[in-house]
Coordinates of C-alpha atoms and ligand atoms in Angstrom, one line a residue:
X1 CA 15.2 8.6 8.3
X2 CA 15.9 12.2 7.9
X3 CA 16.8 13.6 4.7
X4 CA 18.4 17.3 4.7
X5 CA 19.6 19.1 1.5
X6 CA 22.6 20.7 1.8
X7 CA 25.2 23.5 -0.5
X8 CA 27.9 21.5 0.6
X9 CA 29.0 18.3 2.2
X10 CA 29.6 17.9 5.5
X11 CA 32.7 18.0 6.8
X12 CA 34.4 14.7 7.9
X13 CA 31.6 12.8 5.8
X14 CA 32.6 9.3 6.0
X15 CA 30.6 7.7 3.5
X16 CA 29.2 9.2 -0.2
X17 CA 27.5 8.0 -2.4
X18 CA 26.9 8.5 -6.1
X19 CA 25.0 7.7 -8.8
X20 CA 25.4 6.1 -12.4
X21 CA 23.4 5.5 -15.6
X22 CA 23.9 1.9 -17.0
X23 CA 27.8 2.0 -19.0
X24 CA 27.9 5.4 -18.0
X25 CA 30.7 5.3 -14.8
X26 CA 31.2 8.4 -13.3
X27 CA 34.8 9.0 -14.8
X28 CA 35.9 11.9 -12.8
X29 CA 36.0 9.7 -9.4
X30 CA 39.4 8.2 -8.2
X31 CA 41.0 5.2 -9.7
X32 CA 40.3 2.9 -6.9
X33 CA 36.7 3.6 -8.1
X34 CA 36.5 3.7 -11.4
X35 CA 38.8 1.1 -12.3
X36 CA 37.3 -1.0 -9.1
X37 CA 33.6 -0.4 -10.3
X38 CA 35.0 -1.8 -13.7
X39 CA 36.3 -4.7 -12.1
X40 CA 33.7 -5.9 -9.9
X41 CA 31.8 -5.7 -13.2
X42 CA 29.6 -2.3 -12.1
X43 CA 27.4 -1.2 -15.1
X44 CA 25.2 1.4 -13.8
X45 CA 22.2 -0.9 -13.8
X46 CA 19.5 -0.2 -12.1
X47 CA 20.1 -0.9 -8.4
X48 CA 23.6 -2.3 -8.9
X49 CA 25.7 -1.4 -6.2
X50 CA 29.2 -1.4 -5.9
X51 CA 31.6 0.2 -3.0
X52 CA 35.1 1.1 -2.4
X53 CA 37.6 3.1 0.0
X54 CA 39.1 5.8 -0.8
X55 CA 41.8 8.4 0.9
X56 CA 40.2 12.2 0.6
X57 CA 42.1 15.1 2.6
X58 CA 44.1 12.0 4.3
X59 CA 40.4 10.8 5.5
X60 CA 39.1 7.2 4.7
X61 CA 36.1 7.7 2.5
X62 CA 34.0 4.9 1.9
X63 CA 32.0 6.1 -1.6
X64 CA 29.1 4.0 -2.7
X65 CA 28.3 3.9 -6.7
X66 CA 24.3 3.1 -7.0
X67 CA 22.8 2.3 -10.7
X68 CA 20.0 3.8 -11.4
X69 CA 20.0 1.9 -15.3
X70 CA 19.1 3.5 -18.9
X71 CA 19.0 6.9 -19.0
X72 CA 16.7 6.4 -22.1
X73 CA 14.2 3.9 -20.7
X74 CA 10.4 4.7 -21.0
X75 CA 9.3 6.9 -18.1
X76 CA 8.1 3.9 -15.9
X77 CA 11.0 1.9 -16.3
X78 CA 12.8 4.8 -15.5
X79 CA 11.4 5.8 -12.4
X80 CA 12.4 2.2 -11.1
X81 CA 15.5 2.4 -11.8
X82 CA 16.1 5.5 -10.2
X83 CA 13.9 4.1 -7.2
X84 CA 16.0 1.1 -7.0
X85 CA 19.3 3.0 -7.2
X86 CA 18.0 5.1 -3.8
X87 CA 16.7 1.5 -2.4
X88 CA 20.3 -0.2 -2.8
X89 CA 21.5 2.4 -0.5
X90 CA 18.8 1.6 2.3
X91 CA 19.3 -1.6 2.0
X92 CA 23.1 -1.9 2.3
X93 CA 23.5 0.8 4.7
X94 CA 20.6 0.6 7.0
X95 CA 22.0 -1.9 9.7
X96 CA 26.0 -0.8 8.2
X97 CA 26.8 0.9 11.4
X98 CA 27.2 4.2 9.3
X99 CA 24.6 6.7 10.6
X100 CA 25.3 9.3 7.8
X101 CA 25.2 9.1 4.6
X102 CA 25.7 11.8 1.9
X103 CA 24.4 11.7 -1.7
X104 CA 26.1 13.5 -4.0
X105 CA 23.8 13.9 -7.3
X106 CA 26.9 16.0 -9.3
X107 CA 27.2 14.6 -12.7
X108 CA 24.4 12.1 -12.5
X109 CA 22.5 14.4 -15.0
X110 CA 19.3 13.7 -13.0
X111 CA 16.1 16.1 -13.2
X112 CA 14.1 17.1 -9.5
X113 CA 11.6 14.7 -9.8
X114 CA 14.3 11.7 -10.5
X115 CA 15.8 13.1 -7.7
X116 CA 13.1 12.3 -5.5
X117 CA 12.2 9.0 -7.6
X118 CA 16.1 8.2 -5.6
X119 CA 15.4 9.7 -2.7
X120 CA 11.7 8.3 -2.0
X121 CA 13.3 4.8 -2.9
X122 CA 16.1 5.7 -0.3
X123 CA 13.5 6.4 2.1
X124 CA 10.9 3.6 1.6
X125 CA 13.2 0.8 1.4
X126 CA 14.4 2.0 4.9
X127 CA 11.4 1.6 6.2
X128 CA 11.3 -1.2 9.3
X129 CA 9.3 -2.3 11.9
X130 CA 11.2 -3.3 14.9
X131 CA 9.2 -2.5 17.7
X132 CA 8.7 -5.8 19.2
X133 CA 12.6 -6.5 18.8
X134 CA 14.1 -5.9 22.1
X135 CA 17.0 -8.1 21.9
X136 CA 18.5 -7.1 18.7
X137 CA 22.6 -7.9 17.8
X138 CA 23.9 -4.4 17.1
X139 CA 24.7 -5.4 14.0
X140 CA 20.6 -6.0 13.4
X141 CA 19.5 -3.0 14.6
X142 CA 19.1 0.5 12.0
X143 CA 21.9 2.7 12.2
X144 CA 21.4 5.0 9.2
X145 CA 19.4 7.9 10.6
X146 CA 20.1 10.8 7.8
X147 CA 21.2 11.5 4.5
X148 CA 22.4 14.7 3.5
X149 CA 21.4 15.8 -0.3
X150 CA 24.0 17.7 -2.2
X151 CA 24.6 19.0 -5.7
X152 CA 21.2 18.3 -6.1
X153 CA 19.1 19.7 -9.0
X154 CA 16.8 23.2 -8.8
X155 CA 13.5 22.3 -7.3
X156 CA 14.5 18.7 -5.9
X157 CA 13.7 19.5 -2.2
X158 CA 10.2 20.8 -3.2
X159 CA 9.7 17.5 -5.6
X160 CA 10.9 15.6 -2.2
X161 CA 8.7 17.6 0.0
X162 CA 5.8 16.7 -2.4
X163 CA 7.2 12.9 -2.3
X164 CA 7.7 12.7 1.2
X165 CA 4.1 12.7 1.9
X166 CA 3.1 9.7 -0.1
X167 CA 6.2 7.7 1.6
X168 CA 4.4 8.8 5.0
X169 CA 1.3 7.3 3.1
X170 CA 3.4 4.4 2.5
X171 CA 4.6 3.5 5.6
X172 CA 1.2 4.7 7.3
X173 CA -0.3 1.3 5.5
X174 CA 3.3 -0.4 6.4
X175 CA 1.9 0.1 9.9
X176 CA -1.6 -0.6 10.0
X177 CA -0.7 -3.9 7.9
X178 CA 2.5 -5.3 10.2
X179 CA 0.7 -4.4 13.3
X180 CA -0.6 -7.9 15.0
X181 CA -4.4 -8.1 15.3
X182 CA -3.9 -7.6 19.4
X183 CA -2.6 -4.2 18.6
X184 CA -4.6 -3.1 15.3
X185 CA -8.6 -3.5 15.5
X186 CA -11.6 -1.9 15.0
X187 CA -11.5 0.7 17.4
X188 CA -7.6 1.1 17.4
X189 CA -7.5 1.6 13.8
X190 CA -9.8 4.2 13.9
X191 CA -7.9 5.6 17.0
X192 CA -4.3 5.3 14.7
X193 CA -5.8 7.3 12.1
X194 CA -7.1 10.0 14.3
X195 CA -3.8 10.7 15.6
X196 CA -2.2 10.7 12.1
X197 CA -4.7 12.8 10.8
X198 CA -5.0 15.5 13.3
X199 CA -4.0 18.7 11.8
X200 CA -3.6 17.7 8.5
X201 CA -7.0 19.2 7.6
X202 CA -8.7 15.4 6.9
X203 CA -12.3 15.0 8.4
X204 CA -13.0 11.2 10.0
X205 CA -16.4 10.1 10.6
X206 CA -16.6 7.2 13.3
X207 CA -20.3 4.8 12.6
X208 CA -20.5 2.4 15.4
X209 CA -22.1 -0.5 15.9
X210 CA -25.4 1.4 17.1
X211 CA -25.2 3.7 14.0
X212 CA -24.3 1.0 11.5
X213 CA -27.5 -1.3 13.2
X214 CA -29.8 1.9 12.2
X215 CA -28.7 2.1 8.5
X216 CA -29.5 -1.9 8.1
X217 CA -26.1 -2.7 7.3
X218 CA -26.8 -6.3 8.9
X219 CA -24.0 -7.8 6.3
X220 CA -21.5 -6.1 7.9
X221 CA -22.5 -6.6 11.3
X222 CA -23.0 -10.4 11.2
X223 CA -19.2 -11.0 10.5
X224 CA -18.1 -8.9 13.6
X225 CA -20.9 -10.3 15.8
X226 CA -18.7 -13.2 16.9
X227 CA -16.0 -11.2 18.0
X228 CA -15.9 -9.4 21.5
X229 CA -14.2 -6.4 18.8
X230 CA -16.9 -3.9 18.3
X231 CA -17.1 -3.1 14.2
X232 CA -16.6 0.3 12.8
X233 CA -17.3 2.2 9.6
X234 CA -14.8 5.0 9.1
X235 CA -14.7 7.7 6.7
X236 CA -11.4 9.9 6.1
X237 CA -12.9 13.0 3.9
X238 CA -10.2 14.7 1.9
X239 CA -12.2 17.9 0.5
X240 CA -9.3 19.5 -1.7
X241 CA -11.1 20.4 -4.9
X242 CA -13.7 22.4 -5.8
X243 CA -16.3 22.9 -3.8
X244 CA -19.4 21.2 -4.5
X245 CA -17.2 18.7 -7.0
X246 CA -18.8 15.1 -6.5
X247 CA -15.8 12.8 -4.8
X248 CA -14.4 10.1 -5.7
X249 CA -14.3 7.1 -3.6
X250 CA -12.0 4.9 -2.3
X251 CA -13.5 2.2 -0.3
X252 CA -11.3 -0.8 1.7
X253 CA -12.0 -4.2 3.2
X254 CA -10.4 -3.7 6.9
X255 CA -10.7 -7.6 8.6
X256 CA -8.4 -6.8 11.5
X257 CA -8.5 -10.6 11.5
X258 CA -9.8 -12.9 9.5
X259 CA -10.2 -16.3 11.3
X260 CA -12.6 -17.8 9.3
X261 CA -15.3 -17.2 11.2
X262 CA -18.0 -20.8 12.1
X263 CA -16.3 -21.9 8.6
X264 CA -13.1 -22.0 10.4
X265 CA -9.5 -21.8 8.6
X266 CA -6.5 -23.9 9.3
X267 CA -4.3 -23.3 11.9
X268 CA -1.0 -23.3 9.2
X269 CA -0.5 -19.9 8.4
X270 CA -4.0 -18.5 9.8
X271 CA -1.3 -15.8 11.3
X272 CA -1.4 -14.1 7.7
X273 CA -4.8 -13.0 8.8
X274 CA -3.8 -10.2 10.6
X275 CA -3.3 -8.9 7.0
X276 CA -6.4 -9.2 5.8
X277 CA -7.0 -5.3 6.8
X278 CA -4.7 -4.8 4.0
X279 CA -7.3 -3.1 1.7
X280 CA -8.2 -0.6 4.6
X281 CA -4.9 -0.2 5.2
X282 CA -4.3 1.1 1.7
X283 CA -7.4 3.5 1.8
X284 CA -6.2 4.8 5.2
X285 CA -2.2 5.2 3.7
X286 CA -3.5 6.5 0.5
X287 CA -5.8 9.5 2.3
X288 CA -2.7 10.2 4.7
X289 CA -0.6 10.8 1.3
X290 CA -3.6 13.1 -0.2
X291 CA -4.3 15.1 2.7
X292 CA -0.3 15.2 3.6
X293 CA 0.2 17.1 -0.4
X294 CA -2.6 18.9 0.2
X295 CA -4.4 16.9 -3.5
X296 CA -6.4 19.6 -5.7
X297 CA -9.2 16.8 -5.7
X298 CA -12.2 15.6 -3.3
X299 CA -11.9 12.1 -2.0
X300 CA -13.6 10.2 0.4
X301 CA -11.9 7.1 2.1
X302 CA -14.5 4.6 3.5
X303 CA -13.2 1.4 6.0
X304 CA -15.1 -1.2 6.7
X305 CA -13.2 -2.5 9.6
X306 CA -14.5 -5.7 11.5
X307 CA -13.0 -8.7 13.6
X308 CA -14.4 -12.1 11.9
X309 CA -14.5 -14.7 15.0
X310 CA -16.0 -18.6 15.6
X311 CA -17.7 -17.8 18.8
X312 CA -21.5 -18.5 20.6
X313 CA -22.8 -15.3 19.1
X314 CA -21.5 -15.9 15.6
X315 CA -23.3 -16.4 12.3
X316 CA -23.8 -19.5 11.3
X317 CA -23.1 -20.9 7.6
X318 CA -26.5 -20.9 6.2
X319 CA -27.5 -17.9 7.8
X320 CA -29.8 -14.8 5.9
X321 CA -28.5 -11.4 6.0
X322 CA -30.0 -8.5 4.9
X323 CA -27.8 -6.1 3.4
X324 CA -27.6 -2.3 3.7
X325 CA -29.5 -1.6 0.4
X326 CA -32.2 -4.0 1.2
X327 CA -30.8 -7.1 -0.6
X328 CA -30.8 -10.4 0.9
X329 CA -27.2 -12.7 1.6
X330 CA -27.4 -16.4 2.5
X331 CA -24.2 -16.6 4.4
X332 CA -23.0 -20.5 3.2
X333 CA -19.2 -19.9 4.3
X334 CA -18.2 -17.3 7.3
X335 CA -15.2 -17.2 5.8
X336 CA -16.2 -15.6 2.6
X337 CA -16.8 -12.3 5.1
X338 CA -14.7 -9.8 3.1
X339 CA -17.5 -9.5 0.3
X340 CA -19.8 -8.8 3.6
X341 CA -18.2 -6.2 4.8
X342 CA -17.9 -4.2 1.8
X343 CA -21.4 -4.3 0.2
X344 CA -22.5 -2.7 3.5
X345 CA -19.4 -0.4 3.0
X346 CA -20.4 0.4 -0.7
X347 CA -23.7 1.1 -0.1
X348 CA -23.1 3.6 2.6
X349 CA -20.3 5.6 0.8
X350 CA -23.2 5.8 -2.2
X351 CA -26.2 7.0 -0.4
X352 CA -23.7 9.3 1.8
X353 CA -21.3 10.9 -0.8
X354 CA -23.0 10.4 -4.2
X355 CA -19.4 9.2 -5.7
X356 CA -18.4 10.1 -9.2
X357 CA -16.9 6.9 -9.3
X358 CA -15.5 4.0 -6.5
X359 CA -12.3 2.1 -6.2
X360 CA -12.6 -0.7 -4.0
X361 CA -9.5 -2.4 -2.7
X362 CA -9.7 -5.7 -0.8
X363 CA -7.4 -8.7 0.0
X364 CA -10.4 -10.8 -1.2
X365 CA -9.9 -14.4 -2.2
X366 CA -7.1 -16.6 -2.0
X367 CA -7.9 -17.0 -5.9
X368 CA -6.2 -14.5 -7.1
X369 CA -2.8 -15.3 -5.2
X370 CA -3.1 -18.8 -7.3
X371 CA -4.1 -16.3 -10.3
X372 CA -1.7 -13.6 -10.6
X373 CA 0.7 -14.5 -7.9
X374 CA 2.3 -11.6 -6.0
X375 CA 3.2 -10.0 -9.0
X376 CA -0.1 -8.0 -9.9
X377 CA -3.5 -7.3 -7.9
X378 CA -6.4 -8.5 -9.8
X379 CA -8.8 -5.5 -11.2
X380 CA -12.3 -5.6 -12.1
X381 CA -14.1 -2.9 -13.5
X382 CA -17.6 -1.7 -15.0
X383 CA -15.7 0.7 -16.6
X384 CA -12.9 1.3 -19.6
X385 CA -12.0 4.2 -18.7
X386 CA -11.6 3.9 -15.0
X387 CA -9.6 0.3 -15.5
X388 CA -6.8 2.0 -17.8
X389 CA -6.6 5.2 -15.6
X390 CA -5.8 2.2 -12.7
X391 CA -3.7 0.2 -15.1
X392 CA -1.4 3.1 -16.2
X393 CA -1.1 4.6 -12.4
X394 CA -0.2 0.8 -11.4
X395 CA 2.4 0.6 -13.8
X396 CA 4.0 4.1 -13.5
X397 CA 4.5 3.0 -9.8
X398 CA 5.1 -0.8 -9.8
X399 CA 1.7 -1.2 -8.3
X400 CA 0.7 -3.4 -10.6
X401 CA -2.7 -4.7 -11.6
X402 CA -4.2 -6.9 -14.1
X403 CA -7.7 -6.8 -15.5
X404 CA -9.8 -9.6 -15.1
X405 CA -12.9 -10.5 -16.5
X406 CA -16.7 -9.8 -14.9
X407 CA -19.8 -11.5 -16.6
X408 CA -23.3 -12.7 -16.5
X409 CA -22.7 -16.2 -16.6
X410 CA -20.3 -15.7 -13.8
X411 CA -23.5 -13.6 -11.9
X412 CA -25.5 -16.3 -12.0
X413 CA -22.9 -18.4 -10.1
X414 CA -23.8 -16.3 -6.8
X415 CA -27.8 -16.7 -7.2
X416 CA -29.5 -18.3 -4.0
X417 CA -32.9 -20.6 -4.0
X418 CA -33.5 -19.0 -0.9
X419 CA -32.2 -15.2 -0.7
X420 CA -31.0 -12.4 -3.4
X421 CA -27.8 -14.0 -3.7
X422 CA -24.9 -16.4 -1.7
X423 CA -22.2 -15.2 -0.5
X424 CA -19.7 -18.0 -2.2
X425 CA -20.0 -19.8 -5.7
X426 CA -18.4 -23.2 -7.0
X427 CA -14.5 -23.1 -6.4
X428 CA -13.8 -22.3 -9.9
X429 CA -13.5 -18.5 -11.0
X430 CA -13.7 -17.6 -6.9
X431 CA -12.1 -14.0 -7.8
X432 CA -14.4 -13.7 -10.4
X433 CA -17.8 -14.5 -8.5
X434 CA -16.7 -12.3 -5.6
X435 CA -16.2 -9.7 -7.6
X436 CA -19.8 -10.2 -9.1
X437 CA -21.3 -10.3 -5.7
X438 CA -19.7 -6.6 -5.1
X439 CA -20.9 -5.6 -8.4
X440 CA -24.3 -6.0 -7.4
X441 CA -24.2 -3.2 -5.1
X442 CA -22.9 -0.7 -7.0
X443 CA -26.1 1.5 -8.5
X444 CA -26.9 3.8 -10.9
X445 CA -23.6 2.6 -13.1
X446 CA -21.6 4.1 -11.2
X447 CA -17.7 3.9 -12.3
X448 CA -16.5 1.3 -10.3
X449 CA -13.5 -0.8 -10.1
X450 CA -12.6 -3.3 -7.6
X451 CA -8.9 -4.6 -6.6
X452 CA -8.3 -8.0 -5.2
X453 CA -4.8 -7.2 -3.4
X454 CA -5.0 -10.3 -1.8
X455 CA -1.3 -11.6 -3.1
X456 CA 0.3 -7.7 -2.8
X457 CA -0.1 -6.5 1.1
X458 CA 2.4 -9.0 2.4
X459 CA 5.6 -9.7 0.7
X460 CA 8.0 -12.8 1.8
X461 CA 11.0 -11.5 -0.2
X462 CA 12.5 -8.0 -0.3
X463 CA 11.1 -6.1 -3.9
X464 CA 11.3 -2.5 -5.9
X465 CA 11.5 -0.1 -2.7
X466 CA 10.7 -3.0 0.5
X467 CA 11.7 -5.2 2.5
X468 CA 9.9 -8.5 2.9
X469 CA 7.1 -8.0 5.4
X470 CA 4.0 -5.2 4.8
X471 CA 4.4 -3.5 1.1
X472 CA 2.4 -0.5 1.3
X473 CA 0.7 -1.4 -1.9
X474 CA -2.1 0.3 -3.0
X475 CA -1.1 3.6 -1.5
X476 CA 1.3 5.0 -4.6
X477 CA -1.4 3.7 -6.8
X478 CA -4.4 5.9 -6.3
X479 CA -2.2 9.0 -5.3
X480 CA -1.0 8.5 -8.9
X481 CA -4.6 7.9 -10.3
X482 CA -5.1 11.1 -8.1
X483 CA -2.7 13.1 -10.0
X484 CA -3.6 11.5 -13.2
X485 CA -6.8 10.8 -13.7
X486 CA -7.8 13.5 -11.8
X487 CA -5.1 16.2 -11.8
X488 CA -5.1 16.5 -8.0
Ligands
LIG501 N1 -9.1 -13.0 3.6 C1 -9.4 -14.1 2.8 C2 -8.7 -14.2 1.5 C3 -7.2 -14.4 1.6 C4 -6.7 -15.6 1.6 C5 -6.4 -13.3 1.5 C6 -5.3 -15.8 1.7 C7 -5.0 -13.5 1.5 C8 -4.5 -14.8 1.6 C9 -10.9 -14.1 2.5 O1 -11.7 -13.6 3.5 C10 -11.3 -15.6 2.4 O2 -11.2 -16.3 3.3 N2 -11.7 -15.9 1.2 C11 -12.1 -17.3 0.9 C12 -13.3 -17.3 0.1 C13 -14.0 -18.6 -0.1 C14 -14.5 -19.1 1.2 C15 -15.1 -18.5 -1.1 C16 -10.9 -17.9 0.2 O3 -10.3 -17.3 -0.6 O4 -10.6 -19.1 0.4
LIG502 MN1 -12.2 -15.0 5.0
LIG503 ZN1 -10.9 -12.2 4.7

């Protein structure tokens, strides 16, 4: 979707829109509007929608009204509302048959950055994936291909510009994540990211399976060593801070698919699997975002990316690993391969980058769907700090997390008789003891926090600023803990 500012609107625009603050109708529109918005019961709350016809210069007008709710709500409820205002749009007008649309911010009393908050909501909700769709209805395919800004505040196209590259971010994960596994693995996920990345000033480092076998990582490499796939380790170095300034880390589980492995899953719904690269996906959208605003701040994005396949070369349940850093995994279930992929993952991005601190994001365990739902990822952290910094970007976006609980007792819960540790515990607390397996390869105390997205990649009902289908989630979240926490 291409959005253009403009001084004035074009002429012969057929369809405008507006926006409104909850009870706060724009009163200087025509009757058919105000007193039809009135009607049809049109508040101004946030993402109401409401259309009529009008006659303009003896022209048929069709003028949308979007809410964009209180004016006075707390800066994150605010910045959905105005988000949701610029989604109803995309959403009603995206298959319409109109191709233009012009939004009109005169009298909405909006700032620049709300006027991105719209616009970035405009954008993201139009995001689709139709690819594979070669018999659509005309009436299913997109039709809305610009929007044309006017009246907008001072500074809004920079705010946009600046906004723009996180929804690239955004739909860079949409991608990776919606992609089938016959499109995105290993080696074609690295090749997607070195086309996105070229020019943007972003260094990738490929490890292959050679490379990876010299390090020791044999954790990693025993869940890809059923699948004809070769593994990668990818790093996506975003150096925009001082020089010399330790990174920070952002380190993703990338299963390009997860079928379970020797511990096989059921057939029923094994298709979500293709998913389970969601965490990768996130690092990958979130670097793009970064490198894309050109982020005062030096991060390193590390993706573990593997295929995990039953097969004659597979591991076996019962099988010893030994880990990057030297410690010992008794693999009981294949299908517990995420926690595999990233302690090799961790390890690496330690010994290579010296991190000042790590956020791990992972679609994890099917626990913490039954925990939390789709409505927040699961966070663990060794660290206060680092878990509110995460909280507050979450909620500020509508990335939302929720911290859970790490332990001792639930530590012991992964000890072996045989090797250093298992790689599953007892069914209870199974977010909880993954978790702890990570969290014994993070070293020195290192800041860490870990996100089990596992419930937030893949959305089966249209939310704030998507569609049902791949969320992006993750992406807006550490580009906010980016500005944030580290004012980059
Ligand atoms: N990728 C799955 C977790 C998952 C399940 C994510 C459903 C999204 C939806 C992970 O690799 C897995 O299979 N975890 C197992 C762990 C168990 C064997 C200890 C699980 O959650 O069942
Ligand atoms: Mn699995
Ligand atoms: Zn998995």
């Amino acid at each position: 979707m291409q959005i253009n500012f403009s001084d004035t609107a074009p002429a012969k625009a057929r369809l405008i829109a507006y926006l409104a603050n909850k009870d706060d109708l724009p009163a200087r529109l025509e009757r058919p509007i105000v007193d039809g918005a009135a009607a049809a019961r049109f508040k101004g709350n946030a993402g109401q929608f409401f259309e009529s016809f009008v006659e303009r210069d003896g022209q048929v007008v069709r003028v949308a009204l979007a809410g964009m709710g209180d004016a006075n709500a707390t800066a994150d409820k605010r910045a959905e509302g105005l988000e949701k205002a610029g989604a109803a749009l995309a959403a009603k007008y995206l298959t319409s048959g109109e191709t233009d649309l012009v939004l009109d911010f005169a009298g909405s009393g909006v700032d620049a950055a709300d006027a991105a908050a719209v616009l970035l909501g405009l954008r993201l909700r139009g995001w689709r994936h139709d690819e594979y769709r070669t018999r659509m209805k005309d009436e299913q395919k997109r039709t809305l291909a610009t929007v044309t800004v006017i009246s907008a505040p001072d500074g809004a196209a920079q705010a946009w510009a600046d906004a723009a590259a996180v929804a690239e971010g955004v739909e860079f994960t949409r991608e990776l994540v919606a992609e089938p596994a016959n499109k995105i693995y290993p080696l074609s996920f690295v090749e997607r990211c070195e086309e996105r990345f070229a020019g943007t000033g972003a260094e990738l480092m490929v490890l292959d399976e050679a490379a990876m076998e010299k390090l020791g990582m044999g954790a990693l490499l025993g869940v890809g060593q059923g699948s004809e796939q070769p593994s990668r380790l990818l790093a996506i170095k975003w150096l925009g801070g001082n020089a010399g300034d330790p990174p920070v880390a952002f380190v993703g589980k990338g299963v390009t698919f997860d079928t379970g492995g020797i511990s096989l899953k059921p057939g029923a719904g094994m298709w979500d699997m293709k998913w389970d690269m969601g965490g990768a996906g996130a690092v990958a959208g979130a670097m793009l975002a970064l490198a894309k605003r050109k982020a005062r701040a030096n991060i390193i994005g590390v993706v573990g990316l593997v295929e995990n396949m039953p097969d004659g070369k597979a591991q076996r349940p019962g099988d010893i690993v030994t880990s990057m850093s030297g410690q010992t995994i008794e693999v009981l279930n294949t299908d517990a391969e995420g926690r595999l992929v990233l302690c090799d993952a961790l390890t690496w991005t330690q010994r290579e980058f010296s991190p000042s601190l790590i956020v791990d994001l992972a679609t994890l365990t099917g626990a913490m769907i039954i925990s939390l739902g789709h409505e927040h990822g699961g966070m663990f952290a060794n660290d206060d700090d680092l878990a509110d910094d995460l909280l507050e970007a979450g909620k500020g976006v509508g990335d939302k997390l929720w911290r859970m609980p790490l332990g001792a007792a639930y530590d012991k819960l992964i000890d072996s008789p045989i090797s250093d540790m298992k790689n599953i515990g007892p069914r209870e607390a199974g977010s909880i003891t993954a978790a702890q397996f990570l969290k014994r390869f993070i070293e020195n105390g290192t800041p860490w926090a870990h996100l089990d997205i596992a419930g937030m990649v893949w959305a089966d009902k249209p939310g704030r600023t998507w569609d049902k289908g791949a969320t992006g989630y993750g992406v807006r979240l550490l580009d906010r803990f980016v500005r944030n926490a580290l004012k980059g």
